CSV table of C-alpha atoms in Angstrom, one decimal:
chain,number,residue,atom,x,y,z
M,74,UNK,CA,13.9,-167.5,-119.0
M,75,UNK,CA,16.2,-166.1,-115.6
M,76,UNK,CA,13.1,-163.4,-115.7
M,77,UNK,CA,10.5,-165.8,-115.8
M,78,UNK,CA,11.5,-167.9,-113.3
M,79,UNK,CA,12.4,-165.1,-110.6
M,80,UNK,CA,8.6,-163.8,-111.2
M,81,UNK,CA,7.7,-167.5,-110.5
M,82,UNK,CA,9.8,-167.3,-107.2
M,83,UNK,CA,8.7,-163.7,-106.5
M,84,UNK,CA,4.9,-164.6,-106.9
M,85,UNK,CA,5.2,-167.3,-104.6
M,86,UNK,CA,6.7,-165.1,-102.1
M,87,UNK,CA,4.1,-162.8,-102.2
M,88,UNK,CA,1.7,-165.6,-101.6
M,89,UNK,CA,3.5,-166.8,-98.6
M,90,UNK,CA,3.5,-162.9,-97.6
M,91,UNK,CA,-0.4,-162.6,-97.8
M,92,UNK,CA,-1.0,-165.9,-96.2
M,93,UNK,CA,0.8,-164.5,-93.3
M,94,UNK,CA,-1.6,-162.1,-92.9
M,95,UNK,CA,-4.4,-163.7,-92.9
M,96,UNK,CA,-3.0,-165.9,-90.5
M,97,UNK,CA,-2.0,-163.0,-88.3
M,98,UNK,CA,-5.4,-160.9,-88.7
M,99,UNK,CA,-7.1,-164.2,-87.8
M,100,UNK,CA,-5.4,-166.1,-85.0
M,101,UNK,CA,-5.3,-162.2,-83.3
M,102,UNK,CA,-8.7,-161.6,-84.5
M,103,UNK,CA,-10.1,-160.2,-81.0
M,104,UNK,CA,-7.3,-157.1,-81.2
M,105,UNK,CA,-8.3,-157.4,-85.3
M,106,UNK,CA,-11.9,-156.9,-84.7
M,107,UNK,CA,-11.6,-155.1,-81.7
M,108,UNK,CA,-13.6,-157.3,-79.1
M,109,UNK,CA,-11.1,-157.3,-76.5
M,110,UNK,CA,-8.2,-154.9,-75.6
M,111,UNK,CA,-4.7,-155.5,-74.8
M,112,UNK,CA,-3.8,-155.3,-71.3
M,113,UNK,CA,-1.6,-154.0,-68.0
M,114,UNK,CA,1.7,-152.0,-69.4
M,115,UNK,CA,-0.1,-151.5,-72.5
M,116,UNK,CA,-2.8,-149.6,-71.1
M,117,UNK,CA,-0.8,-147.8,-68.4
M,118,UNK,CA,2.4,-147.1,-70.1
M,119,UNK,CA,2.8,-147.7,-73.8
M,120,UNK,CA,-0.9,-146.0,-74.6
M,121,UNK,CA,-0.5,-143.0,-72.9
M,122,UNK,CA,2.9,-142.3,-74.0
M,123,UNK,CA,2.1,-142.6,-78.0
M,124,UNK,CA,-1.0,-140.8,-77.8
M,125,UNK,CA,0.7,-137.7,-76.1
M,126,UNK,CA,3.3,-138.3,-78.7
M,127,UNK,CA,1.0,-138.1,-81.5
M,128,UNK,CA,-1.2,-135.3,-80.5
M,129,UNK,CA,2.5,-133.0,-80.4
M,130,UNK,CA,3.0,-134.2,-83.9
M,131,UNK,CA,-0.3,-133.6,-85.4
M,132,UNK,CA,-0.4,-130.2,-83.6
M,133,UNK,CA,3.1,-129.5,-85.4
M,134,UNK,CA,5.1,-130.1,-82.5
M,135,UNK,CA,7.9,-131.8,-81.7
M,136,UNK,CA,7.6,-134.6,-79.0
M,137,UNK,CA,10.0,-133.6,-76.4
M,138,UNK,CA,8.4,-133.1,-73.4
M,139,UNK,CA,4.7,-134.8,-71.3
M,140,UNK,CA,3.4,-132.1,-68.4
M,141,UNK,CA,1.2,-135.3,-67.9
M,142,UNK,CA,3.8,-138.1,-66.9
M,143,UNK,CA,5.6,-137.8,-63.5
M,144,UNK,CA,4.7,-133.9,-63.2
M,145,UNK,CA,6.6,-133.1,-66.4
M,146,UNK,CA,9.1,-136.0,-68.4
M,147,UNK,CA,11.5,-135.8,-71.1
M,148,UNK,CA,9.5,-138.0,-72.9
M,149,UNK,CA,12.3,-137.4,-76.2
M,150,UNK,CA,15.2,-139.3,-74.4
M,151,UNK,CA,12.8,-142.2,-73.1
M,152,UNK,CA,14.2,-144.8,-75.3
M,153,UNK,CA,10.7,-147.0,-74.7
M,154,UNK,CA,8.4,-144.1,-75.3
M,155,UNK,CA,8.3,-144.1,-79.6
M,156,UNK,CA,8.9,-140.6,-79.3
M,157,UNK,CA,11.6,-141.6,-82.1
M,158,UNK,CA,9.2,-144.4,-83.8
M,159,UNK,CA,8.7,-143.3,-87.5
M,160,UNK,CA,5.9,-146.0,-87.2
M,161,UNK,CA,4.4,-144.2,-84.7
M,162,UNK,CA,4.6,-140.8,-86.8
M,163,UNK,CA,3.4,-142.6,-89.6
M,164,UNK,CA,0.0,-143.7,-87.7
M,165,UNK,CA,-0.3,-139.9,-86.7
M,166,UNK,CA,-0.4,-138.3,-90.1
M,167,UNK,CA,-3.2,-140.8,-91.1
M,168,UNK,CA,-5.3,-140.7,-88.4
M,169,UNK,CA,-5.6,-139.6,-84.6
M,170,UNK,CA,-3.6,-142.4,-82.2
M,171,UNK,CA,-6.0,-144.1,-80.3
M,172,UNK,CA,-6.8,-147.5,-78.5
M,173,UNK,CA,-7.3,-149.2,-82.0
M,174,UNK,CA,-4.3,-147.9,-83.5
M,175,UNK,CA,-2.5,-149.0,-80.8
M,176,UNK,CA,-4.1,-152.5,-81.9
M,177,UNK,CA,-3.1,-152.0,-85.4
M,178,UNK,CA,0.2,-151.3,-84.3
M,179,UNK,CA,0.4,-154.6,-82.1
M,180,UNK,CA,-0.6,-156.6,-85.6
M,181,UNK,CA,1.9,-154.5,-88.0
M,182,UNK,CA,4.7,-155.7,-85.7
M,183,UNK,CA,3.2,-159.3,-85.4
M,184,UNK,CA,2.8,-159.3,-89.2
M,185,UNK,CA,6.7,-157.7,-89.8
M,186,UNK,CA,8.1,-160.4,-87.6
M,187,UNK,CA,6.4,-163.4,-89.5
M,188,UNK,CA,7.4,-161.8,-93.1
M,189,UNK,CA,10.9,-161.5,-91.1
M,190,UNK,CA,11.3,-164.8,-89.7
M,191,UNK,CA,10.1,-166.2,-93.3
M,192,UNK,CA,13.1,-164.1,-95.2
M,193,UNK,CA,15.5,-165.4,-92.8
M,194,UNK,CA,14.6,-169.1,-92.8
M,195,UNK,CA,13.6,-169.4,-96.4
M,196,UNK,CA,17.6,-168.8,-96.8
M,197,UNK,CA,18.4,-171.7,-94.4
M,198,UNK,CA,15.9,-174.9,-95.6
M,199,UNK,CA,14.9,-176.3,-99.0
M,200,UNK,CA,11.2,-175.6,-99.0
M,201,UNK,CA,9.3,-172.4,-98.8
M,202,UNK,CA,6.5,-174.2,-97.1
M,203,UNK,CA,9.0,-175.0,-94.3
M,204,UNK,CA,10.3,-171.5,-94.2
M,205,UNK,CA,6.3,-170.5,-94.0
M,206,UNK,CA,5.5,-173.0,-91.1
M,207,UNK,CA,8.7,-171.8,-89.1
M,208,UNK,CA,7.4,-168.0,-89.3
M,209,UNK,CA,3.9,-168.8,-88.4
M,210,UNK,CA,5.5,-170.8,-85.2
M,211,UNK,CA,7.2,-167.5,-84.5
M,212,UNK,CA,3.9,-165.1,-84.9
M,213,UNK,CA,2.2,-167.5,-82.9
M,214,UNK,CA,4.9,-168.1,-80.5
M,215,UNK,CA,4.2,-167.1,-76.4
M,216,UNK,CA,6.6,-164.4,-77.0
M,217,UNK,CA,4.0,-162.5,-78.9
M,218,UNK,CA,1.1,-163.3,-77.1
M,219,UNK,CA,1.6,-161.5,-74.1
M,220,UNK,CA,-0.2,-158.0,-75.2
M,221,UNK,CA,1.8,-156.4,-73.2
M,222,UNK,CA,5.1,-154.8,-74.2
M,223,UNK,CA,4.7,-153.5,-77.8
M,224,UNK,CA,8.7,-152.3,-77.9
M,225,UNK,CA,8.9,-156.2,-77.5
M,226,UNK,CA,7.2,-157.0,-80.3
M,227,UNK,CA,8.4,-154.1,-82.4
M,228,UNK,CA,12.0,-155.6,-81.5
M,229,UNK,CA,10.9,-159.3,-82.3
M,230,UNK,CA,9.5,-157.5,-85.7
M,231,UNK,CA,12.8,-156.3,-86.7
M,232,UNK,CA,15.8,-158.3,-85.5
M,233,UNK,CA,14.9,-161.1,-88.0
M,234,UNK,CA,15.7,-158.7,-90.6
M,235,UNK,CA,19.0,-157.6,-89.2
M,236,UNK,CA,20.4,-160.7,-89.1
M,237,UNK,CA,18.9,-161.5,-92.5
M,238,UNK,CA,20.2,-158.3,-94.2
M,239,UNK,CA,23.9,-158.7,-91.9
M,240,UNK,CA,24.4,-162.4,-92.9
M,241,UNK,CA,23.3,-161.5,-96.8
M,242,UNK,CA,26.2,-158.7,-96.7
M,243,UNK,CA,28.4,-160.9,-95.0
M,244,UNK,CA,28.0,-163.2,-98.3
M,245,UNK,CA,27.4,-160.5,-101.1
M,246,UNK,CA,29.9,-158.5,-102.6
M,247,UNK,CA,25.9,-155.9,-103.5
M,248,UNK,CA,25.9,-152.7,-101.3
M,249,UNK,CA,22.1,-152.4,-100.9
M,250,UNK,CA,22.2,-155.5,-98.2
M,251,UNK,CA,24.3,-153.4,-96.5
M,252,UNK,CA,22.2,-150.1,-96.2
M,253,UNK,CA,19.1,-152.8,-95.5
M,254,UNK,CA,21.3,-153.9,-92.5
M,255,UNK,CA,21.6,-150.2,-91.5
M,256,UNK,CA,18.1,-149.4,-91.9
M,257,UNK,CA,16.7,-152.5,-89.8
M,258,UNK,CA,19.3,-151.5,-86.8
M,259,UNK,CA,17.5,-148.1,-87.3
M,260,UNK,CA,14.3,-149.5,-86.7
M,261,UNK,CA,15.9,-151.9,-84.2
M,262,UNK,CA,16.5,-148.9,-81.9
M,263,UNK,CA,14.1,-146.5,-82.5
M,264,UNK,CA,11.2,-149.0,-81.8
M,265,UNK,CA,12.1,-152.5,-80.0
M,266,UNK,CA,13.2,-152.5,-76.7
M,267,UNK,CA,16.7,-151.4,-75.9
M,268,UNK,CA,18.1,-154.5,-74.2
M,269,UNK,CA,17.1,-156.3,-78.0
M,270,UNK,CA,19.0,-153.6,-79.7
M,271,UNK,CA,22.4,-154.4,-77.5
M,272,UNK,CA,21.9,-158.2,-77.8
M,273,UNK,CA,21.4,-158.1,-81.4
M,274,UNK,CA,24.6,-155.7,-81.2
M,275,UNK,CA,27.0,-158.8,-79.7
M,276,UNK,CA,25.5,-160.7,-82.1
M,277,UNK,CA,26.1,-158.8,-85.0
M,278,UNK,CA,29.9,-158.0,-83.5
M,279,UNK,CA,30.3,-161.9,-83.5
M,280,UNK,CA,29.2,-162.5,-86.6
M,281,UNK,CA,31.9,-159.7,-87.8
M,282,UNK,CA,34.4,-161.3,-86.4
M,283,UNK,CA,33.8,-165.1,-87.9
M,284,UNK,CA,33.8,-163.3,-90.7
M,285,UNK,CA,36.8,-161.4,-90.2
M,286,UNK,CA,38.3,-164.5,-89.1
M,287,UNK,CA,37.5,-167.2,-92.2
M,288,UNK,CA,38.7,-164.1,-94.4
M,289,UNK,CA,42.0,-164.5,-92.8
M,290,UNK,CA,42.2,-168.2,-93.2
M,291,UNK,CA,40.6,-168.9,-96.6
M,292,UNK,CA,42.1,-165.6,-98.5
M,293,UNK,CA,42.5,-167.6,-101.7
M,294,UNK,CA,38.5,-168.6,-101.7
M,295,UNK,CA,37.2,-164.6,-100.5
M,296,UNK,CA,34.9,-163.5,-103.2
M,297,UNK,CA,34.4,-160.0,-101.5
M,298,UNK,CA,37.5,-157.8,-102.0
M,299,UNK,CA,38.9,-156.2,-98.3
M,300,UNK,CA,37.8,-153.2,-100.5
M,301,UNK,CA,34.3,-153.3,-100.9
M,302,UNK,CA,33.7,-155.6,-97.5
M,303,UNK,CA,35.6,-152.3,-95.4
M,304,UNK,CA,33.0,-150.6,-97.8
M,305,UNK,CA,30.0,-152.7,-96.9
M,306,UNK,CA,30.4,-151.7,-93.1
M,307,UNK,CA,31.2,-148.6,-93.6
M,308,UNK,CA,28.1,-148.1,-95.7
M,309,UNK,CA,26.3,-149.9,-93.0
M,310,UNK,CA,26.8,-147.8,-90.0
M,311,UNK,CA,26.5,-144.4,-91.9
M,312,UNK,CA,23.1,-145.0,-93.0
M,313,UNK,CA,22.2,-146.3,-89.3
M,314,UNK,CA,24.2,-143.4,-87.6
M,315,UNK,CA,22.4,-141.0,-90.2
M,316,UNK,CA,19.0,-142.6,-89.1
M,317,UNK,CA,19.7,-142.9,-85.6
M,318,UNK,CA,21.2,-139.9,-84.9
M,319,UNK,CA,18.5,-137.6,-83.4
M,320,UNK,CA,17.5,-140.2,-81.3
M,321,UNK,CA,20.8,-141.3,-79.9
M,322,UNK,CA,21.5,-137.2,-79.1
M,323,UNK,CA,18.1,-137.8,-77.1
M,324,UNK,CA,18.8,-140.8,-75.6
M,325,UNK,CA,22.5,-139.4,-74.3
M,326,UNK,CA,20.9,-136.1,-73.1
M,327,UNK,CA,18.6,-138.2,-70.5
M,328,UNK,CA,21.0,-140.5,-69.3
């Protein structure tokens, strides 16, 4: 019966999830159908950048440096070039990265962010149907209309998730939250734009110490052991560390 009624839940879900989609593919159907092209720092910064990054990668090469950029740029320790994206490598196995990937791209993160928002929320109201309308509000929000600055998107894509996956350790004793959390930072990093990543950071921080704090208070009602919560964090920056850690070498080196 428990088994039945998850599918129920689950199927519903996956409704909501598709809906989204259509929804996205639709209201950002000129980048969809590719009548009209993104503009300004897309064009003259973002473009450029993954397509030199994707032709090093499917030439077997590893992305460190553009002769085209600035007479020669270290375009591996550019934390807003993708050169540490894995959805950018992704795109370059399937297919050459051009002007409509780029779109594609644009409409992955727009898409991520809805599916996002709706985890998040669906955890904060009584309805799935509000949870649904809230993460439509946030596709469709000014924020991601611009067409501008895809790191911003990428990092409006993926910070629901963090806090999602942070405030569902913060609750669950179940370790997989944890390396979900880890694995959202890495993406966090690696794709949005950095200012998001340090934000999110204080925020996360914050939320740590609450915790830390109604731990101290309510000892007698903690249903996490010190144990496994030391555990959960641990876990949790390992597997981001683990991800991360190319990228962050990079990112030092330039600076």
């Amino acid at each position: 019966m428990k088994q039945l009624i998850s599918f129920q839940q689950n199927k519903a879900h996956y409704k909501n999830y598709l809906l989204l989609l259509i929804i996205c593919l639709l209201a950002y159907w000129p980048l969809t159908f590719g009548i009209f092209s993104v503009k300004n720092d897309a064009i003259h910064y973002f473009l450029p950048y993954r397509f030199h990054i994707s032709e090093a990668l499917r030439n077997g090469e590893m992305p460190f440096w553009s002769p085209y950029i600035y007479l020669g740029n270290p375009i591996y320790g550019d934390m807003q070039s993708g050169a540490w994206n894995p959805i950018v490598w992704l795109f370059s196995l399937i297919s050459r990265y051009d002007i409509t990937v780029f779109h594609y791209e644009n409409l992955l993160y727009i898409f991520l962010a809805g599916i996002g928002m709706y985890k998040l929320t669906n955890r904060l109201v009584a309805h799935s149907h509000t949870a649904l309308l809230i993460a439509v509000s946030y596709m469709l929000s000014g924020f991601m209309l611009s067409g501008q600055l895809i790191n911003w998107l990428a990092a409006a894509a993926f910070l629901p998730f963090v806090i999602h996956y942070y405030t569902q350790t913060l609750r669950s004793s179940s370790l997989s939250y944890a390396i979900k959390t880890g694995i959202a930072l890495f993406f966090l990093l690696t794709a949005g734009y950095p200012s998001f990543f340090i934000i999110t950071g204080y925020i996360l921080l914050l939320l740590f110490i609450i915790a830390i704090i109604n731990r101290l208070r309510n000892k007698e009602q903690a249903t996490v052991s010190w144990k496994k919560f030391s555990t959960q964090h641990l876990l949790l920056v390992l597997v981001f560390a683990g991800l991360s850690l190319p990228a962050i070498i990079s990112y030092i080196d330039l600076l």
